[in-house]
C-alpha positions as a Python dict, from the first residue, in 0.01 Angstrom:
ca = {
    (1, 'I'): (0, 0, 0),
    (2, 'I'): (-34, -348, 143),
    (3, 'E'): (-35, -559, -171),
    (4, 'E'): (292, -334, -344),
    (5, 'N'): (501, -424, -57),
    (6, 'L'): (447, -775, -45),
    (7, 'G'): (778, -913, -124),
    (8, 'S'): (954, -612, -99),
    (9, 'P'): (1307, -637, -105),
    (10, 'N'): (1313, -393, 184),
    (11, 'R'): (1243, -700, 439),
    (12, 'A'): (1080, -452, 717),
    (13, 'L'): (819, -369, 493),
    (14, 'N'): (776, -650, 354),
    (15, 'I'): (697, -788, 717),
    (16, 'V'): (496, -522, 797),
    (17, 'A'): (253, -571, 470),
    (18, 'L'): (230, -928, 592),
    (19, 'R'): (117, -820, 915),
    (20, 'A'): (-138, -528, 783),
    (21, 'S'): (-284, -786, 561),
    (22, 'T'): (-439, -983, 812),
    (23, 'T'): (-649, -664, 807),
    (24, 'R'): (-850, -755, 482),
    (25, 'R'): (-1145, -910, 512),
    (26, 'D'): (-1230, -967, 141),
    (27, 'P'): (-843, -991, -47),
    (28, 'V'): (-886, -900, -405),
    (29, 'P'): (-855, -1162, -681),
    (30, 'G'): (-422, -1259, -634),
    (31, 'F'): (-388, -1160, -276),
    (32, 'I'): (-400, -1503, -115),
    (33, 'A'): (-132, -1644, -383),
    (34, 'K'): (108, -1331, -300),
    (35, 'V'): (135, -1383, 78),
    (36, 'E'): (146, -1774, -7),
    (37, 'A'): (435, -1666, -222),
    (38, 'Q'): (601, -1546, 49),
    (39, 'L'): (610, -1877, 273),
    (40, 'R'): (917, -1964, 26),
    (41, 'S'): (1106, -1710, 127),
    (42, 'S'): (1483, -1767, 309),
    (43, 'D'): (1391, -1542, 610),
    (44, 'Y'): (1244, -1739, 828),
    (45, 'T'): (1053, -1372, 1002),
    (46, 'I'): (919, -1389, 649),
    (47, 'R'): (819, -1685, 623),
    (48, 'F'): (630, -1684, 950),
    (49, 'A'): (465, -1353, 933),
    (50, 'A'): (295, -1519, 629),
    (51, 'A'): (181, -1837, 746),
    (52, 'S'): (36, -1615, 1037),
    (53, 'S'): (-134, -1342, 828),
    (54, 'L'): (-261, -1686, 592),
    (55, 'K'): (-401, -1857, 870),
    (56, 'Q'): (-624, -1510, 993),
    (57, 'L'): (-725, -1430, 654),
    (58, 'G'): (-1014, -1708, 696),
    (59, 'R'): (-1107, -2057, 460),
    (60, 'R'): (-864, -1914, 174),
    (61, 'G'): (-600, -1858, 381),
    (62, 'H'): (-654, -2202, 579),
    (63, 'K'): (-711, -2393, 214),
    (64, 'A'): (-318, -2184, 90),
    (65, 'L'): (-144, -2327, 452),
    (66, 'D'): (-281, -2675, 384),
    (67, 'E'): (-184, -2704, 29),
    (68, 'A'): (161, -2562, 152),
    (69, 'S'): (186, -2838, 386),
    (70, 'H'): (210, -3110, 192),
    (71, 'G'): (394, -2914, -108),
    (72, 'D'): (785, -2980, -248),
    (73, 'D'): (904, -2681, -96),
    (74, 'R'): (1056, -2731, 232),
    (75, 'F'): (1051, -2416, 396),
    (76, 'A'): (668, -2369, 287),
    (77, 'S'): (588, -2699, 427),
    (78, 'E'): (731, -2661, 765),
    (79, 'I'): (637, -2343, 832),
    (80, 'A'): (286, -2414, 684),
    (81, 'S'): (240, -2735, 938),
    (82, 'Y'): (389, -2564, 1219),
    (83, 'V'): (134, -2233, 1186),
    (84, 'L'): (-158, -2498, 1162),
    (85, 'S'): (-18, -2698, 1443),
    (86, 'L'): (-50, -2412, 1694),
    (87, 'G'): (-466, -2472, 1678),
}
């Protein structure tokens, strides 16, 4: 259910899926990439939920945030940098 709603056009479902994604201890292949893709959303709440989820998903989530913080997408870079700075 979580993966099916990541990136959903329904904003509420997308946010719930992003927040629930932190319950995955061992994400399936491609899962981190689906969450990371939401860093490029035009909706700040979705970007923040994605970045917060990635931060809680361990080493691979942190790596995705670090890469996004140095990327060329301004939305993704700014939110990734901000969430990483929260400690």
